[in-house]
JSON list of C-alpha atoms in Angstrom, two decimals:
[
{"chain": "A", "resi": 2, "resn": "ALA", "atom": "CA", "xyz": [14.61, -2.09, 16.64]},
{"chain": "A", "resi": 3, "resn": "GLN", "atom": "CA", "xyz": [15.06, -4.76, 14.03]},
{"chain": "A", "resi": 4, "resn": "SER", "atom": "CA", "xyz": [16.32, -4.35, 10.48]},
{"chain": "A", "resi": 5, "resn": "VAL", "atom": "CA", "xyz": [18.04, -6.30, 7.74]},
{"chain": "A", "resi": 6, "resn": "THR", "atom": "CA", "xyz": [20.54, -5.21, 5.12]},
{"chain": "A", "resi": 7, "resn": "GLN", "atom": "CA", "xyz": [21.18, -7.33, 2.05]},
{"chain": "A", "resi": 8, "resn": "LEU", "atom": "CA", "xyz": [24.40, -6.38, 0.31]},
{"chain": "A", "resi": 9, "resn": "GLY", "atom": "CA", "xyz": [24.12, -6.55, -3.44]},
{"chain": "A", "resi": 10, "resn": "SER", "atom": "CA", "xyz": [20.74, -6.25, -5.10]},
{"chain": "A", "resi": 11, "resn": "HIS", "atom": "CA", "xyz": [21.97, -8.40, -8.00]},
{"chain": "A", "resi": 12, "resn": "VAL", "atom": "CA", "xyz": [24.33, -11.37, -7.93]},
{"chain": "A", "resi": 13, "resn": "SER", "atom": "CA", "xyz": [25.41, -13.39, -10.97]},
{"chain": "A", "resi": 14, "resn": "VAL", "atom": "CA", "xyz": [27.17, -16.73, -10.76]},
{"chain": "A", "resi": 15, "resn": "SER", "atom": "CA", "xyz": [28.06, -19.40, -13.27]},
{"chain": "A", "resi": 16, "resn": "GLU", "atom": "CA", "xyz": [26.27, -22.73, -13.12]},
{"chain": "A", "resi": 17, "resn": "GLY", "atom": "CA", "xyz": [28.21, -24.97, -10.74]},
{"chain": "A", "resi": 18, "resn": "ALA", "atom": "CA", "xyz": [29.85, -22.07, -8.91]},
{"chain": "A", "resi": 19, "resn": "LEU", "atom": "CA", "xyz": [29.44, -21.12, -5.26]},
{"chain": "A", "resi": 20, "resn": "VAL", "atom": "CA", "xyz": [26.45, -18.99, -4.36]},
{"chain": "A", "resi": 21, "resn": "LEU", "atom": "CA", "xyz": [26.95, -16.44, -1.58]},
{"chain": "A", "resi": 22, "resn": "LEU", "atom": "CA", "xyz": [24.19, -14.00, -0.67]},
{"chain": "A", "resi": 23, "resn": "ARG", "atom": "CA", "xyz": [24.91, -11.59, 2.15]},
{"chain": "A", "resi": 24, "resn": "CYS", "atom": "CA", "xyz": [22.64, -10.55, 4.98]},
{"chain": "A", "resi": 25, "resn": "ASN", "atom": "CA", "xyz": [23.43, -8.43, 8.01]},
{"chain": "A", "resi": 26, "resn": "TYR", "atom": "CA", "xyz": [20.90, -7.76, 10.70]},
{"chain": "A", "resi": 27, "resn": "SER", "atom": "CA", "xyz": [20.27, -5.41, 13.56]},
{"chain": "A", "resi": 28, "resn": "SER", "atom": "CA", "xyz": [18.22, -6.58, 16.49]},
{"chain": "A", "resi": 29, "resn": "SER", "atom": "CA", "xyz": [17.63, -5.41, 20.03]},
{"chain": "A", "resi": 30, "resn": "VAL", "atom": "CA", "xyz": [16.67, -8.93, 21.11]},
{"chain": "A", "resi": 31, "resn": "PRO", "atom": "CA", "xyz": [18.12, -12.35, 20.30]},
{"chain": "A", "resi": 32, "resn": "PRO", "atom": "CA", "xyz": [17.20, -12.68, 16.66]},
{"chain": "A", "resi": 33, "resn": "TYR", "atom": "CA", "xyz": [15.33, -15.33, 14.79]},
{"chain": "A", "resi": 34, "resn": "LEU", "atom": "CA", "xyz": [16.52, -15.19, 11.18]},
{"chain": "A", "resi": 35, "resn": "PHE", "atom": "CA", "xyz": [15.01, -16.45, 7.96]},
{"chain": "A", "resi": 36, "resn": "TRP", "atom": "CA", "xyz": [15.80, -16.76, 4.30]},
{"chain": "A", "resi": 37, "resn": "TYR", "atom": "CA", "xyz": [12.97, -16.83, 1.80]},
{"chain": "A", "resi": 38, "resn": "VAL", "atom": "CA", "xyz": [13.06, -17.37, -1.97]},
{"chain": "A", "resi": 39, "resn": "GLN", "atom": "CA", "xyz": [10.62, -15.90, -4.49]},
{"chain": "A", "resi": 40, "resn": "TYR", "atom": "CA", "xyz": [10.33, -17.33, -7.99]},
{"chain": "A", "resi": 41, "resn": "PRO", "atom": "CA", "xyz": [8.71, -15.24, -10.72]},
{"chain": "A", "resi": 42, "resn": "ASN", "atom": "CA", "xyz": [4.99, -14.76, -10.24]},
{"chain": "A", "resi": 43, "resn": "GLN", "atom": "CA", "xyz": [5.00, -16.61, -6.94]},
{"chain": "A", "resi": 44, "resn": "GLY", "atom": "CA", "xyz": [4.92, -15.78, -3.26]},
{"chain": "A", "resi": 45, "resn": "LEU", "atom": "CA", "xyz": [7.78, -16.21, -0.83]},
{"chain": "A", "resi": 46, "resn": "GLN", "atom": "CA", "xyz": [8.86, -19.71, 0.15]},
{"chain": "A", "resi": 47, "resn": "LEU", "atom": "CA", "xyz": [10.85, -20.45, 3.30]},
{"chain": "A", "resi": 48, "resn": "LEU", "atom": "CA", "xyz": [14.35, -21.73, 2.56]},
{"chain": "A", "resi": 49, "resn": "LEU", "atom": "CA", "xyz": [15.67, -22.01, 6.09]},
{"chain": "A", "resi": 50, "resn": "LYS", "atom": "CA", "xyz": [15.52, -20.46, 9.54]},
{"chain": "A", "resi": 51, "resn": "TYR", "atom": "CA", "xyz": [17.69, -19.93, 12.57]},
{"chain": "A", "resi": 52, "resn": "THR", "atom": "CA", "xyz": [16.10, -19.85, 16.00]},
{"chain": "A", "resi": 53, "resn": "THR", "atom": "CA", "xyz": [18.48, -21.18, 18.64]},
{"chain": "A", "resi": 54, "resn": "GLY", "atom": "CA", "xyz": [21.12, -23.87, 18.87]},
{"chain": "A", "resi": 55, "resn": "ALA", "atom": "CA", "xyz": [23.36, -24.86, 15.98]},
{"chain": "A", "resi": 56, "resn": "THR", "atom": "CA", "xyz": [24.59, -21.81, 14.12]},
{"chain": "A", "resi": 57, "resn": "LEU", "atom": "CA", "xyz": [24.91, -23.59, 10.77]},
{"chain": "A", "resi": 58, "resn": "VAL", "atom": "CA", "xyz": [21.45, -24.13, 9.41]},
{"chain": "A", "resi": 59, "resn": "LYS", "atom": "CA", "xyz": [20.60, -26.33, 6.45]},
{"chain": "A", "resi": 60, "resn": "GLY", "atom": "CA", "xyz": [17.60, -25.65, 4.29]},
{"chain": "A", "resi": 61, "resn": "ILE", "atom": "CA", "xyz": [15.89, -26.89, 1.18]},
{"chain": "A", "resi": 62, "resn": "ASN", "atom": "CA", "xyz": [17.46, -27.17, -2.27]},
{"chain": "A", "resi": 63, "resn": "GLY", "atom": "CA", "xyz": [21.00, -27.51, -0.88]},
{"chain": "A", "resi": 64, "resn": "PHE", "atom": "CA", "xyz": [21.15, -24.07, 0.71]},
{"chain": "A", "resi": 65, "resn": "GLU", "atom": "CA", "xyz": [22.61, -23.35, 4.11]},
{"chain": "A", "resi": 66, "resn": "ALA", "atom": "CA", "xyz": [23.30, -20.30, 6.24]},
{"chain": "A", "resi": 67, "resn": "GLU", "atom": "CA", "xyz": [25.51, -19.57, 9.19]},
{"chain": "A", "resi": 68, "resn": "PHE", "atom": "CA", "xyz": [24.54, -17.33, 12.08]},
{"chain": "A", "resi": 69, "resn": "LYS", "atom": "CA", "xyz": [27.51, -15.26, 13.25]},
{"chain": "A", "resi": 70, "resn": "LYS", "atom": "CA", "xyz": [26.58, -13.17, 16.24]},
{"chain": "A", "resi": 71, "resn": "SER", "atom": "CA", "xyz": [29.92, -11.34, 16.37]},
{"chain": "A", "resi": 72, "resn": "GLU", "atom": "CA", "xyz": [29.45, -10.19, 12.77]},
{"chain": "A", "resi": 73, "resn": "THR", "atom": "CA", "xyz": [25.65, -9.80, 13.00]},
{"chain": "A", "resi": 74, "resn": "SER", "atom": "CA", "xyz": [25.47, -11.78, 9.79]},
{"chain": "A", "resi": 75, "resn": "PHE", "atom": "CA", "xyz": [23.40, -14.59, 8.35]},
{"chain": "A", "resi": 76, "resn": "HIS", "atom": "CA", "xyz": [24.82, -15.21, 4.87]},
{"chain": "A", "resi": 77, "resn": "LEU", "atom": "CA", "xyz": [23.22, -17.75, 2.56]},
{"chain": "A", "resi": 78, "resn": "THR", "atom": "CA", "xyz": [25.39, -20.19, 0.61]},
{"chain": "A", "resi": 79, "resn": "LYS", "atom": "CA", "xyz": [25.11, -23.07, -1.81]},
{"chain": "A", "resi": 80, "resn": "PRO", "atom": "CA", "xyz": [28.20, -24.95, -3.00]},
{"chain": "A", "resi": 81, "resn": "SER", "atom": "CA", "xyz": [27.08, -25.40, -6.60]},
{"chain": "A", "resi": 82, "resn": "ALA", "atom": "CA", "xyz": [24.56, -23.19, -8.37]},
{"chain": "A", "resi": 83, "resn": "HIS", "atom": "CA", "xyz": [21.88, -24.69, -10.56]},
{"chain": "A", "resi": 84, "resn": "MET", "atom": "CA", "xyz": [19.88, -22.92, -13.22]},
{"chain": "A", "resi": 85, "resn": "SER", "atom": "CA", "xyz": [16.74, -23.47, -11.16]},
{"chain": "A", "resi": 86, "resn": "ASP", "atom": "CA", "xyz": [18.22, -21.34, -8.34]},
{"chain": "A", "resi": 87, "resn": "ALA", "atom": "CA", "xyz": [17.62, -18.16, -10.32]},
{"chain": "A", "resi": 88, "resn": "ALA", "atom": "CA", "xyz": [15.17, -16.18, -8.19]},
{"chain": "A", "resi": 89, "resn": "GLU", "atom": "CA", "xyz": [14.84, -13.34, -5.68]},
{"chain": "A", "resi": 90, "resn": "TYR", "atom": "CA", "xyz": [16.11, -14.07, -2.18]},
{"chain": "A", "resi": 91, "resn": "PHE", "atom": "CA", "xyz": [14.98, -12.27, 0.95]},
{"chain": "A", "resi": 92, "resn": "CYS", "atom": "CA", "xyz": [16.51, -12.25, 4.40]},
{"chain": "A", "resi": 93, "resn": "ALA", "atom": "CA", "xyz": [14.26, -11.48, 7.37]},
{"chain": "A", "resi": 94, "resn": "VAL", "atom": "CA", "xyz": [14.62, -10.97, 11.10]},
{"chain": "A", "resi": 95, "resn": "SER", "atom": "CA", "xyz": [11.80, -11.41, 13.57]},
{"chain": "A", "resi": 96, "resn": "GLY", "atom": "CA", "xyz": [10.61, -8.86, 16.04]},
{"chain": "A", "resi": 97, "resn": "THR", "atom": "CA", "xyz": [7.99, -8.85, 18.74]},
{"chain": "A", "resi": 98, "resn": "GLY", "atom": "CA", "xyz": [4.57, -10.26, 18.01]},
{"chain": "A", "resi": 99, "resn": "ASN", "atom": "CA", "xyz": [5.94, -12.43, 15.22]},
{"chain": "A", "resi": 100, "resn": "GLN", "atom": "CA", "xyz": [6.46, -9.35, 13.05]},
{"chain": "A", "resi": 101, "resn": "PHE", "atom": "CA", "xyz": [9.08, -9.95, 10.37]},
{"chain": "A", "resi": 102, "resn": "TYR", "atom": "CA", "xyz": [11.43, -7.32, 8.94]},
{"chain": "A", "resi": 103, "resn": "PHE", "atom": "CA", "xyz": [12.55, -8.09, 5.42]},
{"chain": "A", "resi": 104, "resn": "GLY", "atom": "CA", "xyz": [15.51, -6.90, 3.39]},
{"chain": "A", "resi": 105, "resn": "THR", "atom": "CA", "xyz": [15.20, -5.41, -0.07]},
{"chain": "A", "resi": 106, "resn": "GLY", "atom": "CA", "xyz": [16.07, -8.71, -1.70]},
{"chain": "A", "resi": 107, "resn": "THR", "atom": "CA", "xyz": [18.89, -10.05, -3.87]},
{"chain": "A", "resi": 108, "resn": "SER", "atom": "CA", "xyz": [18.21, -11.16, -7.40]},
{"chain": "A", "resi": 109, "resn": "LEU", "atom": "CA", "xyz": [20.29, -14.21, -8.30]},
{"chain": "A", "resi": 110, "resn": "THR", "atom": "CA", "xyz": [21.14, -14.90, -11.93]},
{"chain": "A", "resi": 111, "resn": "VAL", "atom": "CA", "xyz": [22.74, -18.20, -12.90]},
{"chain": "A", "resi": 112, "resn": "ILE", "atom": "CA", "xyz": [24.77, -18.14, -16.10]},
{"chain": "A", "resi": 113, "resn": "PRO", "atom": "CA", "xyz": [24.91, -21.38, -18.09]},
{"chain": "B", "resi": 21, "resn": "GLU", "atom": "CA", "xyz": [-6.38, -26.47, -2.03]},
{"chain": "B", "resi": 22, "resn": "THR", "atom": "CA", "xyz": [-3.31, -26.39, 0.10]},
{"chain": "B", "resi": 23, "resn": "GLY", "atom": "CA", "xyz": [-1.21, -23.65, 1.67]},
{"chain": "B", "resi": 24, "resn": "VAL", "atom": "CA", "xyz": [-2.22, -20.05, 1.16]},
{"chain": "B", "resi": 25, "resn": "THR", "atom": "CA", "xyz": [-4.29, -19.02, -1.85]},
{"chain": "B", "resi": 26, "resn": "GLN", "atom": "CA", "xyz": [-5.04, -15.55, -3.15]},
{"chain": "B", "resi": 27, "resn": "THR", "atom": "CA", "xyz": [-7.57, -14.29, -5.66]},
{"chain": "B", "resi": 28, "resn": "PRO", "atom": "CA", "xyz": [-7.50, -12.65, -8.06]},
{"chain": "B", "resi": 29, "resn": "ARG", "atom": "CA", "xyz": [-3.92, -13.11, -9.22]},
{"chain": "B", "resi": 30, "resn": "HIS", "atom": "CA", "xyz": [-4.05, -9.95, -11.33]},
{"chain": "B", "resi": 31, "resn": "LEU", "atom": "CA", "xyz": [-6.24, -6.88, -10.97]},
{"chain": "B", "resi": 32, "resn": "VAL", "atom": "CA", "xyz": [-6.43, -3.67, -12.94]},
{"chain": "B", "resi": 33, "resn": "MET", "atom": "CA", "xyz": [-8.62, -0.96, -11.49]},
{"chain": "B", "resi": 34, "resn": "GLY", "atom": "CA", "xyz": [-9.29, 2.69, -11.99]},
{"chain": "B", "resi": 35, "resn": "MET", "atom": "CA", "xyz": [-8.81, 5.23, -9.27]},
{"chain": "B", "resi": 36, "resn": "THR", "atom": "CA", "xyz": [-12.54, 5.46, -8.60]},
{"chain": "B", "resi": 37, "resn": "ASN", "atom": "CA", "xyz": [-13.23, 1.72, -8.45]},
{"chain": "B", "resi": 38, "resn": "LYS", "atom": "CA", "xyz": [-13.89, -0.45, -5.43]},
{"chain": "B", "resi": 39, "resn": "LYS", "atom": "CA", "xyz": [-12.46, -3.96, -5.39]},
{"chain": "B", "resi": 40, "resn": "SER", "atom": "CA", "xyz": [-11.48, -6.61, -2.88]},
{"chain": "B", "resi": 41, "resn": "LEU", "atom": "CA", "xyz": [-8.57, -9.01, -2.59]},
{"chain": "B", "resi": 42, "resn": "LYS", "atom": "CA", "xyz": [-9.18, -12.39, -1.01]},
{"chain": "B", "resi": 43, "resn": "CYS", "atom": "CA", "xyz": [-6.82, -14.66, 0.88]},
{"chain": "B", "resi": 44, "resn": "GLU", "atom": "CA", "xyz": [-7.50, -18.11, 2.27]},
{"chain": "B", "resi": 45, "resn": "GLN", "atom": "CA", "xyz": [-5.19, -20.30, 4.32]},
{"chain": "B", "resi": 46, "resn": "HIS", "atom": "CA", "xyz": [-5.56, -24.07, 4.64]},
{"chain": "B", "resi": 47, "resn": "LEU", "atom": "CA", "xyz": [-2.85, -24.57, 7.26]},
{"chain": "B", "resi": 48, "resn": "GLY", "atom": "CA", "xyz": [-4.81, -24.27, 10.49]},
{"chain": "B", "resi": 49, "resn": "HIS", "atom": "CA", "xyz": [-3.00, -21.07, 11.42]},
{"chain": "B", "resi": 50, "resn": "ASN", "atom": "CA", "xyz": [-4.44, -18.37, 13.65]},
{"chain": "B", "resi": 51, "resn": "ALA", "atom": "CA", "xyz": [-2.63, -15.29, 12.38]},
{"chain": "B", "resi": 52, "resn": "MET", "atom": "CA", "xyz": [-2.81, -13.65, 8.96]},
{"chain": "B", "resi": 53, "resn": "TYR", "atom": "CA", "xyz": [-0.92, -10.79, 7.38]},
{"chain": "B", "resi": 54, "resn": "TRP", "atom": "CA", "xyz": [-1.12, -8.40, 4.43]},
{"chain": "B", "resi": 55, "resn": "TYR", "atom": "CA", "xyz": [2.12, -7.17, 2.87]},
{"chain": "B", "resi": 56, "resn": "LYS", "atom": "CA", "xyz": [2.80, -4.74, 0.03]},
{"chain": "B", "resi": 57, "resn": "GLN", "atom": "CA", "xyz": [5.74, -5.56, -2.23]},
{"chain": "B", "resi": 58, "resn": "SER", "atom": "CA", "xyz": [7.04, -2.75, -4.41]},
{"chain": "B", "resi": 59, "resn": "ALA", "atom": "CA", "xyz": [10.11, -2.88, -6.61]},
{"chain": "B", "resi": 60, "resn": "LYS", "atom": "CA", "xyz": [13.42, -2.18, -4.81]},
{"chain": "B", "resi": 61, "resn": "LYS", "atom": "CA", "xyz": [11.72, -1.77, -1.43]},
{"chain": "B", "resi": 62, "resn": "PRO", "atom": "CA", "xyz": [11.52, -4.11, 1.54]},
{"chain": "B", "resi": 63, "resn": "LEU", "atom": "CA", "xyz": [8.25, -5.87, 2.03]},
{"chain": "B", "resi": 64, "resn": "GLU", "atom": "CA", "xyz": [5.93, -3.52, 3.87]},
{"chain": "B", "resi": 65, "resn": "LEU", "atom": "CA", "xyz": [3.76, -5.07, 6.53]},
{"chain": "B", "resi": 66, "resn": "MET", "atom": "CA", "xyz": [0.30, -3.53, 6.28]},
{"chain": "B", "resi": 67, "resn": "PHE", "atom": "CA", "xyz": [-1.95, -5.41, 8.68]},
{"chain": "B", "resi": 68, "resn": "VAL", "atom": "CA", "xyz": [-1.79, -8.30, 11.11]},
{"chain": "B", "resi": 69, "resn": "TYR", "atom": "CA", "xyz": [-4.72, -10.28, 12.39]},
{"chain": "B", "resi": 70, "resn": "SER", "atom": "CA", "xyz": [-4.48, -12.69, 15.27]},
{"chain": "B", "resi": 71, "resn": "LEU", "atom": "CA", "xyz": [-7.47, -14.80, 16.18]},
{"chain": "B", "resi": 72, "resn": "GLU", "atom": "CA", "xyz": [-9.52, -12.58, 13.86]},
{"chain": "B", "resi": 73, "resn": "GLU", "atom": "CA", "xyz": [-8.59, -9.44, 15.78]},
{"chain": "B", "resi": 74, "resn": "ARG", "atom": "CA", "xyz": [-6.48, -6.76, 14.13]},
{"chain": "B", "resi": 75, "resn": "VAL", "atom": "CA", "xyz": [-3.31, -6.37, 16.15]},
{"chain": "B", "resi": 76, "resn": "GLU", "atom": "CA", "xyz": [-1.19, -4.30, 13.80]},
{"chain": "B", "resi": 77, "resn": "ASN", "atom": "CA", "xyz": [-1.91, -1.44, 11.44]},
{"chain": "B", "resi": 78, "resn": "ASN", "atom": "CA", "xyz": [1.25, 0.12, 10.14]},
{"chain": "B", "resi": 79, "resn": "SER", "atom": "CA", "xyz": [0.05, 3.58, 9.19]},
{"chain": "B", "resi": 80, "resn": "VAL", "atom": "CA", "xyz": [-1.76, 2.34, 6.14]},
{"chain": "B", "resi": 81, "resn": "PRO", "atom": "CA", "xyz": [-4.00, 4.85, 4.31]},
{"chain": "B", "resi": 82, "resn": "SER", "atom": "CA", "xyz": [-7.70, 4.43, 4.94]},
{"chain": "B", "resi": 83, "resn": "ARG", "atom": "CA", "xyz": [-8.30, 3.60, 1.27]},
{"chain": "B", "resi": 84, "resn": "PHE", "atom": "CA", "xyz": [-7.11, 0.11, 2.31]},
{"chain": "B", "resi": 85, "resn": "SER", "atom": "CA", "xyz": [-9.58, -1.65, 4.60]},
{"chain": "B", "resi": 86, "resn": "PRO", "atom": "CA", "xyz": [-8.90, -5.18, 5.90]},
{"chain": "B", "resi": 87, "resn": "GLU", "atom": "CA", "xyz": [-11.45, -7.70, 7.03]},
{"chain": "B", "resi": 88, "resn": "CYS", "atom": "CA", "xyz": [-10.91, -11.03, 8.75]},
{"chain": "B", "resi": 89, "resn": "PRO", "atom": "CA", "xyz": [-14.24, -12.87, 9.18]},
{"chain": "B", "resi": 90, "resn": "ASN", "atom": "CA", "xyz": [-12.60, -16.06, 10.51]},
{"chain": "B", "resi": 91, "resn": "SER", "atom": "CA", "xyz": [-9.15, -17.51, 11.02]},
{"chain": "B", "resi": 92, "resn": "SER", "atom": "CA", "xyz": [-9.01, -18.93, 7.48]},
{"chain": "B", "resi": 93, "resn": "HIS", "atom": "CA", "xyz": [-10.04, -15.90, 5.45]},
{"chain": "B", "resi": 94, "resn": "LEU", "atom": "CA", "xyz": [-8.63, -12.42, 5.02]},
{"chain": "B", "resi": 95, "resn": "PHE", "atom": "CA", "xyz": [-9.81, -9.67, 2.70]},
{"chain": "B", "resi": 96, "resn": "LEU", "atom": "CA", "xyz": [-8.35, -6.37, 1.64]},
{"chain": "B", "resi": 97, "resn": "HIS", "atom": "CA", "xyz": [-10.97, -3.90, 0.44]},
{"chain": "B", "resi": 98, "resn": "LEU", "atom": "CA", "xyz": [-9.71, -1.22, -1.91]},
{"chain": "B", "resi": 99, "resn": "HIS", "atom": "CA", "xyz": [-11.31, 2.09, -2.83]},
{"chain": "B", "resi": 100, "resn": "THR", "atom": "CA", "xyz": [-10.18, 5.31, -4.49]},
{"chain": "B", "resi": 101, "resn": "LEU", "atom": "CA", "xyz": [-6.64, 4.05, -4.87]},
{"chain": "B", "resi": 102, "resn": "GLN", "atom": "CA", "xyz": [-3.72, 6.03, -6.27]},
{"chain": "B", "resi": 103, "resn": "PRO", "atom": "CA", "xyz": [-1.27, 4.97, -9.00]},
{"chain": "B", "resi": 104, "resn": "GLU", "atom": "CA", "xyz": [1.47, 4.58, -6.37]},
{"chain": "B", "resi": 105, "resn": "ASP", "atom": "CA", "xyz": [-0.60, 1.79, -4.83]},
{"chain": "B", "resi": 106, "resn": "SER", "atom": "CA", "xyz": [0.25, -0.41, -7.80]},
{"chain": "B", "resi": 107, "resn": "ALA", "atom": "CA", "xyz": [2.25, -3.31, -6.37]},
{"chain": "B", "resi": 108, "resn": "LEU", "atom": "CA", "xyz": [2.18, -6.99, -5.52]},
{"chain": "B", "resi": 109, "resn": "TYR", "atom": "CA", "xyz": [0.01, -7.63, -2.47]},
{"chain": "B", "resi": 110, "resn": "LEU", "atom": "CA", "xyz": [1.00, -10.69, -0.52]},
{"chain": "B", "resi": 111, "resn": "CYS", "atom": "CA", "xyz": [-0.97, -12.52, 2.10]},
{"chain": "B", "resi": 112, "resn": "ALA", "atom": "CA", "xyz": [0.72, -14.70, 4.70]},
{"chain": "B", "resi": 113, "resn": "SER", "atom": "CA", "xyz": [-0.31, -16.82, 7.64]},
{"chain": "B", "resi": 114, "resn": "SER", "atom": "CA", "xyz": [1.39, -18.32, 10.67]},
{"chain": "B", "resi": 115, "resn": "ARG", "atom": "CA", "xyz": [0.78, -19.83, 14.02]},
{"chain": "B", "resi": 116, "resn": "ARG", "atom": "CA", "xyz": [0.67, -17.25, 16.76]},
{"chain": "B", "resi": 117, "resn": "GLY", "atom": "CA", "xyz": [1.70, -17.73, 20.34]},
{"chain": "B", "resi": 118, "resn": "THR", "atom": "CA", "xyz": [4.57, -16.87, 22.62]},
{"chain": "B", "resi": 119, "resn": "GLY", "atom": "CA", "xyz": [7.21, -18.05, 20.17]},
{"chain": "B", "resi": 120, "resn": "ILE", "atom": "CA", "xyz": [8.39, -17.04, 16.72]},
{"chain": "B", "resi": 121, "resn": "TYR", "atom": "CA", "xyz": [6.81, -18.90, 13.84]},
{"chain": "B", "resi": 122, "resn": "GLU", "atom": "CA", "xyz": [7.62, -18.82, 10.15]},
{"chain": "B", "resi": 123, "resn": "GLN", "atom": "CA", "xyz": [5.14, -17.18, 7.86]},
{"chain": "B", "resi": 124, "resn": "TYR", "atom": "CA", "xyz": [3.70, -18.93, 4.84]},
{"chain": "B", "resi": 125, "resn": "PHE", "atom": "CA", "xyz": [2.95, -16.79, 1.82]},
{"chain": "B", "resi": 126, "resn": "GLY", "atom": "CA", "xyz": [0.40, -16.88, -0.94]},
{"chain": "B", "resi": 127, "resn": "PRO", "atom": "CA", "xyz": [1.31, -16.18, -4.59]},
{"chain": "B", "resi": 128, "resn": "GLY", "atom": "CA", "xyz": [0.15, -12.58, -4.41]},
{"chain": "B", "resi": 129, "resn": "THR", "atom": "CA", "xyz": [-2.19, -10.31, -6.32]},
{"chain": "B", "resi": 130, "resn": "ARG", "atom": "CA", "xyz": [-0.55, -8.05, -8.88]},
{"chain": "B", "resi": 131, "resn": "LEU", "atom": "CA", "xyz": [-2.49, -4.78, -8.65]},
{"chain": "B", "resi": 132, "resn": "THR", "atom": "CA", "xyz": [-2.31, -2.06, -11.26]},
{"chain": "B", "resi": 133, "resn": "VAL", "atom": "CA", "xyz": [-4.08, 1.24, -10.62]},
{"chain": "B", "resi": 134, "resn": "THR", "atom": "CA", "xyz": [-4.75, 3.29, -13.74]}
]
């Protein structure tokens, strides 16, 4: 069975500081992992994905994530937070039939 | 129009009303999904259609009735809803085949049941 746990439902960082959003997964098959972002009153937008190959994945808006099989983690990072990064972030793991299992989300606040 | 569109964006309905949500994808995908997003809960997958055939129905109450007339359109028909059905309803689409493909989401319909 597949599942995702996002540690911390709310994260606050200062503008210019490192962003770290945590995601741990459980999967009975080799996982495909995704990070999505949701801005207010919008749907989810894909930030990045891991399928196979390189474990450090780069996405849009300067975000990246590293797949660590030994830790069953796929944490999202950005070296320097910008005000426009304030949003809800969702981690997801794929299952059979292209079914996705989403976490409960992490709300990121950026303090000026 | 590009991507995935949903109408209406906001809907308020009484418990005895009948309404429909519409989703349209302009990406050439062959799979479409309905999700329910409630506060502090993971996204709940409601229905999956692949090549216009329903392939997934995750124990959704019968007061929700999906319809997929073609690969570009998806509807969610609503009747005799309950207040706990108030949520953001998201539509998504993707390719479908033997691999894993990212899903593209619409902006959602904010539903309030009074």
